[in-house]
């Protein structure tokens, strides 16, 4: 439903953000391979959105950021 696309996605994204924060700040449970891959794709999509908006607003952005590796490293450090 396009009329609530951003509302529903924002709620789900906040949940994902919380899991990533747990991976950084505490001792989280390890993600399954499928969830890890989805998390990496989600981070890439978020970066693409930020890059799109930064370019539109003439802001600096480092497009070569490899945050998929960061997500994988956090997952490997989890229990």
mmCIF file with all atom_site columns, C-alpha atoms in Angstrom:
data_model
loop_
_atom_site.group_PDB
_atom_site.id
_atom_site.type_symbol
_atom_site.label_atom_id
_atom_site.label_alt_id
_atom_site.label_comp_id
_atom_site.label_asym_id
_atom_site.label_entity_id
_atom_site.label_seq_id
_atom_site.pdbx_PDB_ins_code
_atom_site.Cartn_x
_atom_site.Cartn_y
_atom_site.Cartn_z
_atom_site.occupancy
_atom_site.B_iso_or_equiv
_atom_site.pdbx_formal_charge
_atom_site.auth_seq_id
_atom_site.auth_comp_id
_atom_site.auth_asym_id
_atom_site.auth_atom_id
_atom_site.pdbx_PDB_model_num
ATOM 1  C CA . UNK A 1 1  ? 0.000  0.000   0.000  1.00 0.00 ? 1  UNK A CA 1
ATOM 2  C CA . UNK A 1 2  ? 1.737  3.113   -1.209 1.00 0.00 ? 2  UNK A CA 1
ATOM 3  C CA . UNK A 1 3  ? -0.220 5.433   1.085  1.00 0.00 ? 3  UNK A CA 1
ATOM 4  C CA . UNK A 1 4  ? 1.548  3.998   4.165  1.00 0.00 ? 4  UNK A CA 1
ATOM 5  C CA . UNK A 1 5  ? 4.781  2.783   2.545  1.00 0.00 ? 5  UNK A CA 1
ATOM 6  C CA . UNK A 1 6  ? 7.041  5.155   4.452  1.00 0.00 ? 6  UNK A CA 1
ATOM 7  C CA . UNK A 1 7  ? 5.159  4.752   7.743  1.00 0.00 ? 7  UNK A CA 1
ATOM 8  C CA . UNK A 1 8  ? 5.420  0.950   7.689  1.00 0.00 ? 8  UNK A CA 1
ATOM 9  C CA . UNK A 1 9  ? 9.016  0.980   6.479  1.00 0.00 ? 9  UNK A CA 1
ATOM 10 C CA . UNK A 1 10 ? 10.054 3.521   9.090  1.00 0.00 ? 10 UNK A CA 1
ATOM 11 C CA . UNK A 1 11 ? 8.738  1.281   11.878 1.00 0.00 ? 11 UNK A CA 1
ATOM 12 C CA . UNK A 1 12 ? 10.507 -1.785  10.491 1.00 0.00 ? 12 UNK A CA 1
ATOM 13 C CA . UNK A 1 13 ? 13.695 0.199   9.885  1.00 0.00 ? 13 UNK A CA 1
ATOM 14 C CA . UNK A 1 14 ? 13.689 1.422   13.500 1.00 0.00 ? 14 UNK A CA 1
ATOM 15 C CA . UNK A 1 15 ? 13.513 -2.215  14.621 1.00 0.00 ? 15 UNK A CA 1
ATOM 16 C CA . UNK A 1 16 ? 16.477 -3.094  12.382 1.00 0.00 ? 16 UNK A CA 1
ATOM 17 C CA . UNK A 1 17 ? 18.361 -0.058  13.678 1.00 0.00 ? 17 UNK A CA 1
ATOM 18 C CA . UNK A 1 18 ? 17.824 -1.331  17.215 1.00 0.00 ? 18 UNK A CA 1
ATOM 19 C CA . UNK A 1 19 ? 19.289 -4.727  16.328 1.00 0.00 ? 19 UNK A CA 1
ATOM 20 C CA . UNK A 1 20 ? 22.334 -3.105  14.719 1.00 0.00 ? 20 UNK A CA 1
ATOM 21 C CA . UNK A 1 21 ? 22.764 -0.891  17.803 1.00 0.00 ? 21 UNK A CA 1
ATOM 22 C CA . UNK A 1 22 ? 22.673 -4.019  19.967 1.00 0.00 ? 22 UNK A CA 1
ATOM 23 C CA . UNK A 1 23 ? 25.358 -5.559  17.756 1.00 0.00 ? 23 UNK A CA 1
ATOM 24 C CA . UNK A 1 24 ? 27.534 -2.505  18.365 1.00 0.00 ? 24 UNK A CA 1
ATOM 25 C CA . UNK A 1 25 ? 26.772 -1.828  22.035 1.00 0.00 ? 25 UNK A CA 1
ATOM 26 C CA . UNK A 1 26 ? 26.107 -5.211  23.663 1.00 0.00 ? 26 UNK A CA 1
ATOM 27 C CA . UNK A 1 27 ? 26.211 -8.972  23.201 1.00 0.00 ? 27 UNK A CA 1
ATOM 28 C CA . UNK A 1 28 ? 23.583 -9.757  20.562 1.00 0.00 ? 28 UNK A CA 1
ATOM 29 C CA . UNK A 1 29 ? 22.565 -13.058 19.074 1.00 0.00 ? 29 UNK A CA 1
ATOM 30 C CA . UNK A 1 30 ? 24.182 -13.919 15.770 1.00 0.00 ? 30 UNK A CA 1
ATOM 31 C CA . UNK A 1 31 ? 22.086 -13.365 12.644 1.00 0.00 ? 31 UNK A CA 1
ATOM 32 C CA . UNK A 1 32 ? 21.320 -16.243 10.324 1.00 0.00 ? 32 UNK A CA 1
ATOM 33 C CA . UNK A 1 33 ? 23.080 -16.186 6.959  1.00 0.00 ? 33 UNK A CA 1
ATOM 34 C CA . UNK A 1 34 ? 19.858 -14.982 5.324  1.00 0.00 ? 34 UNK A CA 1
ATOM 35 C CA . UNK A 1 35 ? 19.359 -12.197 7.869  1.00 0.00 ? 35 UNK A CA 1
ATOM 36 C CA . UNK A 1 36 ? 23.006 -11.157 7.576  1.00 0.00 ? 36 UNK A CA 1
ATOM 37 C CA . UNK A 1 37 ? 22.688 -10.895 3.797  1.00 0.00 ? 37 UNK A CA 1
ATOM 38 C CA . UNK A 1 38 ? 19.433 -8.933  4.152  1.00 0.00 ? 38 UNK A CA 1
ATOM 39 C CA . UNK A 1 39 ? 21.045 -6.608  6.716  1.00 0.00 ? 39 UNK A CA 1
ATOM 40 C CA . UNK A 1 40 ? 23.914 -5.926  4.336  1.00 0.00 ? 40 UNK A CA 1
ATOM 41 C CA . UNK A 1 41 ? 21.488 -5.183  1.486  1.00 0.00 ? 41 UNK A CA 1
ATOM 42 C CA . UNK A 1 42 ? 19.432 -2.946  3.771  1.00 0.00 ? 42 UNK A CA 1
ATOM 43 C CA . UNK A 1 43 ? 22.506 -0.952  4.777  1.00 0.00 ? 43 UNK A CA 1
ATOM 44 C CA . UNK A 1 44 ? 23.436 -0.583  1.096  1.00 0.00 ? 44 UNK A CA 1
ATOM 45 C CA . UNK A 1 45 ? 19.912 0.634   0.290  1.00 0.00 ? 45 UNK A CA 1
ATOM 46 C CA . UNK A 1 46 ? 20.040 3.146   3.138  1.00 0.00 ? 46 UNK A CA 1
ATOM 47 C CA . UNK A 1 47 ? 23.376 4.430   1.849  1.00 0.00 ? 47 UNK A CA 1
ATOM 48 C CA . UNK A 1 48 ? 21.936 4.744   -1.660 1.00 0.00 ? 48 UNK A CA 1
ATOM 49 C CA . UNK A 1 49 ? 19.064 6.826   -0.290 1.00 0.00 ? 49 UNK A CA 1
ATOM 50 C CA . UNK A 1 50 ? 21.449 9.055   1.662  1.00 0.00 ? 50 UNK A CA 1
ATOM 51 C CA . UNK A 1 51 ? 23.671 9.444   -1.407 1.00 0.00 ? 51 UNK A CA 1
ATOM 52 C CA . UNK A 1 52 ? 20.689 10.336  -3.592 1.00 0.00 ? 52 UNK A CA 1
ATOM 53 C CA . UNK A 1 53 ? 19.534 12.999  -1.152 1.00 0.00 ? 53 UNK A CA 1
ATOM 54 C CA . UNK A 1 54 ? 23.053 14.291  -0.513 1.00 0.00 ? 54 UNK A CA 1
ATOM 55 C CA . UNK A 1 55 ? 23.654 14.729  -4.244 1.00 0.00 ? 55 UNK A CA 1
ATOM 56 C CA . UNK A 1 56 ? 20.337 16.546  -4.605 1.00 0.00 ? 56 UNK A CA 1
ATOM 57 C CA . UNK A 1 57 ? 21.281 18.826  -1.711 1.00 0.00 ? 57 UNK A CA 1
ATOM 58 C CA . UNK A 1 58 ? 24.851 19.330  -2.975 1.00 0.00 ? 58 UNK A CA 1
ATOM 59 C CA . UNK A 1 59 ? 26.287 17.731  0.172  1.00 0.00 ? 59 UNK A CA 1
ATOM 60 C CA . UNK A 1 60 ? 29.496 15.713  0.437  1.00 0.00 ? 60 UNK A CA 1
ATOM 61 C CA . UNK A 1 61 ? 29.118 11.963  0.624  1.00 0.00 ? 61 UNK A CA 1
ATOM 62 C CA . UNK A 1 62 ? 31.695 9.160   0.642  1.00 0.00 ? 62 UNK A CA 1
ATOM 63 C CA . UNK A 1 63 ? 30.177 6.666   -1.817 1.00 0.00 ? 63 UNK A CA 1
ATOM 64 C CA . UNK A 1 64 ? 32.914 4.078   -1.339 1.00 0.00 ? 64 UNK A CA 1
ATOM 65 C CA . UNK A 1 65 ? 31.903 3.241   2.217  1.00 0.00 ? 65 UNK A CA 1
ATOM 66 C CA . UNK A 1 66 ? 31.830 -0.554  2.647  1.00 0.00 ? 66 UNK A CA 1
ATOM 67 C CA . UNK A 1 67 ? 29.395 -0.937  5.505  1.00 0.00 ? 67 UNK A CA 1
ATOM 68 C CA . UNK A 1 68 ? 28.463 -4.491  4.481  1.00 0.00 ? 68 UNK A CA 1
ATOM 69 C CA . UNK A 1 69 ? 31.824 -5.552  5.895  1.00 0.00 ? 69 UNK A CA 1
ATOM 70 C CA . UNK A 1 70 ? 31.090 -3.683  9.120  1.00 0.00 ? 70 UNK A CA 1
ATOM 71 C CA . UNK A 1 71 ? 27.742 -5.493  9.462  1.00 0.00 ? 71 UNK A CA 1
ATOM 72 C CA . UNK A 1 72 ? 29.424 -8.845  8.813  1.00 0.00 ? 72 UNK A CA 1
ATOM 73 C CA . UNK A 1 73 ? 32.159 -8.127  11.382 1.00 0.00 ? 73 UNK A CA 1
ATOM 74 C CA . UNK A 1 74 ? 29.543 -7.204  13.979 1.00 0.00 ? 74 UNK A CA 1
ATOM 75 C CA . UNK A 1 75 ? 27.693 -10.439 13.253 1.00 0.00 ? 75 UNK A CA 1
ATOM 76 C CA . UNK A 1 76 ? 30.861 -12.501 13.577 1.00 0.00 ? 76 UNK A CA 1
ATOM 77 C CA . UNK A 1 77 ? 31.512 -10.921 16.970 1.00 0.00 ? 77 UNK A CA 1
ATOM 78 C CA . UNK A 1 78 ? 28.011 -11.811 18.173 1.00 0.00 ? 78 UNK A CA 1
ATOM 79 C CA . UNK A 1 79 ? 27.209 -14.970 20.122 1.00 0.00 ? 79 UNK A CA 1
#
